[in-house]
XYZ file of C-alpha atoms in Angstrom:
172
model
C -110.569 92.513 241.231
C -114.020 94.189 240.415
C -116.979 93.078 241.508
C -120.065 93.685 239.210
C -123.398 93.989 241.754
C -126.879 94.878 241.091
C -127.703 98.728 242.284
C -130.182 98.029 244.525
C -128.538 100.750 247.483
C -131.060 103.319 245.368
C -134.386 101.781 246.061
C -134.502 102.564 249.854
C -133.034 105.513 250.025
C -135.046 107.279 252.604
C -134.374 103.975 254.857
C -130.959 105.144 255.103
C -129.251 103.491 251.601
C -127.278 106.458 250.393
C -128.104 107.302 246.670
C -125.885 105.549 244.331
C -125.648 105.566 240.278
C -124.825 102.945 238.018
C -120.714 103.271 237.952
C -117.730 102.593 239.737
C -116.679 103.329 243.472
C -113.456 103.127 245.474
C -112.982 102.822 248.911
C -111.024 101.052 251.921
C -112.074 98.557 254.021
C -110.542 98.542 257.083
C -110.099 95.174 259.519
C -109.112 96.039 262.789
C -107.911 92.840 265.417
C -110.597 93.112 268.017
C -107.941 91.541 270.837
C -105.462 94.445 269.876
C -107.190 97.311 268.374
C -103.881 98.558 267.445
C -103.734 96.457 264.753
C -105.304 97.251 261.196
C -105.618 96.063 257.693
C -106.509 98.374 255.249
C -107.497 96.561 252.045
C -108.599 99.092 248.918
C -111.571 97.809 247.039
C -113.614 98.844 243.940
C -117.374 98.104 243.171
C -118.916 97.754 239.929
C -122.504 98.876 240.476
C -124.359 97.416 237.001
C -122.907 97.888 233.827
C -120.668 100.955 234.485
C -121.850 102.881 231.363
C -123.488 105.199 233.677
C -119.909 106.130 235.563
C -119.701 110.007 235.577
C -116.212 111.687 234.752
C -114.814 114.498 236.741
C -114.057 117.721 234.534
C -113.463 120.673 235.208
C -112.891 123.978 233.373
C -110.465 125.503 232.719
C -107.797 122.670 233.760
C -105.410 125.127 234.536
C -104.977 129.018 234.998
C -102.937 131.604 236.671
C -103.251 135.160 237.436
C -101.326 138.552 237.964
C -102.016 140.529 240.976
C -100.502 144.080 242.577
C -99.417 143.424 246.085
C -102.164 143.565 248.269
C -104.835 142.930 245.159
C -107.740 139.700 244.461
C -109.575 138.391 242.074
C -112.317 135.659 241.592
C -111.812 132.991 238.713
C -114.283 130.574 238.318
C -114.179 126.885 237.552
C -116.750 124.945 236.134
C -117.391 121.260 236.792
C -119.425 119.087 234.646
C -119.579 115.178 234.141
C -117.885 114.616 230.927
C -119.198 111.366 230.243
C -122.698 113.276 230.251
C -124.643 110.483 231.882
C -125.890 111.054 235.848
C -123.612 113.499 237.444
C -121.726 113.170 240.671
C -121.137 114.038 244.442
C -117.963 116.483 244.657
C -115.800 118.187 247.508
C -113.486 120.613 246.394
C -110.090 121.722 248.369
C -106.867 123.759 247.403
C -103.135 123.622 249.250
C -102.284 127.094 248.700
C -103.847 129.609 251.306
C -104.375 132.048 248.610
C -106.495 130.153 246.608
C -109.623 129.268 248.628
C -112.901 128.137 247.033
C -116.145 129.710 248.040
C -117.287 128.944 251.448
C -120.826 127.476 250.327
C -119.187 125.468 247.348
C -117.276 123.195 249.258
C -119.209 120.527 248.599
C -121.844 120.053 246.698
C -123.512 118.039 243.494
C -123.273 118.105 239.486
C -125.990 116.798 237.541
C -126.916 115.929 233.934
C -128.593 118.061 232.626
C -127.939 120.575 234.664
C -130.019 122.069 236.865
C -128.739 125.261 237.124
C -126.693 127.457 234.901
C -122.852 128.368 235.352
C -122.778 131.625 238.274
C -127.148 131.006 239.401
C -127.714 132.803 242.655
C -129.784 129.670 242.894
C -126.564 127.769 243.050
C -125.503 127.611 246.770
C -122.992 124.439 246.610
C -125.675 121.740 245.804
C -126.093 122.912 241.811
C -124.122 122.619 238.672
C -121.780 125.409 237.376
C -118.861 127.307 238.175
C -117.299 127.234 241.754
C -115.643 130.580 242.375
C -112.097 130.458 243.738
C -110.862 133.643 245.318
C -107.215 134.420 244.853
C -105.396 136.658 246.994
C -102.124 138.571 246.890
C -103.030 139.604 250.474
C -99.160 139.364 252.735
C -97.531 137.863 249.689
C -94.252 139.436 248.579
C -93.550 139.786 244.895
C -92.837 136.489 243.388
C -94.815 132.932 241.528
C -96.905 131.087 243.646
C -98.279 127.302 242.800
C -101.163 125.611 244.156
C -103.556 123.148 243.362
C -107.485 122.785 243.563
C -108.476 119.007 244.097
C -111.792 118.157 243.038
C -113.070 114.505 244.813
C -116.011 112.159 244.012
C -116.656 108.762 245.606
C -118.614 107.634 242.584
C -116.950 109.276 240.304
C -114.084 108.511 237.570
C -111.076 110.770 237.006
C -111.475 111.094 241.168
C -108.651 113.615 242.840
C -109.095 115.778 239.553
C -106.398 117.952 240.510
C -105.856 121.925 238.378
C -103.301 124.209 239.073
C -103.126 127.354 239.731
C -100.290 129.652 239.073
C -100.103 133.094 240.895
C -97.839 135.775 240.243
C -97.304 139.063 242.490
C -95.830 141.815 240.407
């Protein structure tokens, strides 16, 4: 079920109410039996906060790409996140599964607004700006061969959440 609620977490937030947008957010509440801590109950919710026409929309570009690397050999690609439904922007972490592929160090984390406030590759944007988020690939130990992995882009507030692209790698 989703329950609609009035935003009013943004009005105090220097009291300690984190920031939040009109939209949607997921989460898990967790009830844990106080005589046996042992057990739990996790129950997933969603919140409505207003209307929802202000719900951001992971996107990221591109949605998929590969490379071709000598033994030994790297290379930087970047992708770009924006919020495709162009209306507040959203909190992100970003991760990969493949050791190769690692996202910058500073870009981790960080926030995408609308409009944005600064442009794609900005030396002002150290993880908390919009724009591209370089991922290193490396063909550093790898034999000759295809390699998969996938970068996972994550949002608490935002839709399209676990935005996952993969990347293809291939040693020559």
């Amino acid at each position: 079920a989703l329950l609609p609620m009035a935003s009013l977490a943004n009005s105090n937030a220097v009291g300690g109410y984190p920031p939040m947008n009109q939209g949607t957010y997921s989460g898990v509440i967790q009830i844990r039996d106080r005589a046996d801590p042992a057990i739990v109950k996790s129950v997933p919710v969603r919140m409505l906060l207003g209307t929802g026409a202000g719900t951001p929309t992971i996107a990221a570009a591109p949605a998929a790409f590969s490379e071709r690397l000598a033994p030994g050999a790297s290379a930087t690609v970047n992708l770009a996140l924006s919020d495709a439904g162009k209306v507040c922007g959203y909190v992100y972490s970003v991760g990969s599964n493949g050791s190769w592929a690692t996202p910058a160090e500073n870009q981790y984390s960080g926030t995408v607004s609308v409009p944005a406030a600064t442009s794609p590759g900005s030396a002002a944007d150290s993880g908390e700006g919009d724009g591209d988020v370089p991922i290193t690939i490396s063909a550093a130990g790898l034999p000759a061969g295809t390699y998969h992995a996938t970068i996972t882009i994550q949002s608490q507030n935002a839709q399209n959440n676990g935005l996952k692209v993969p990347i293809t790698l291939t040693v020559t």
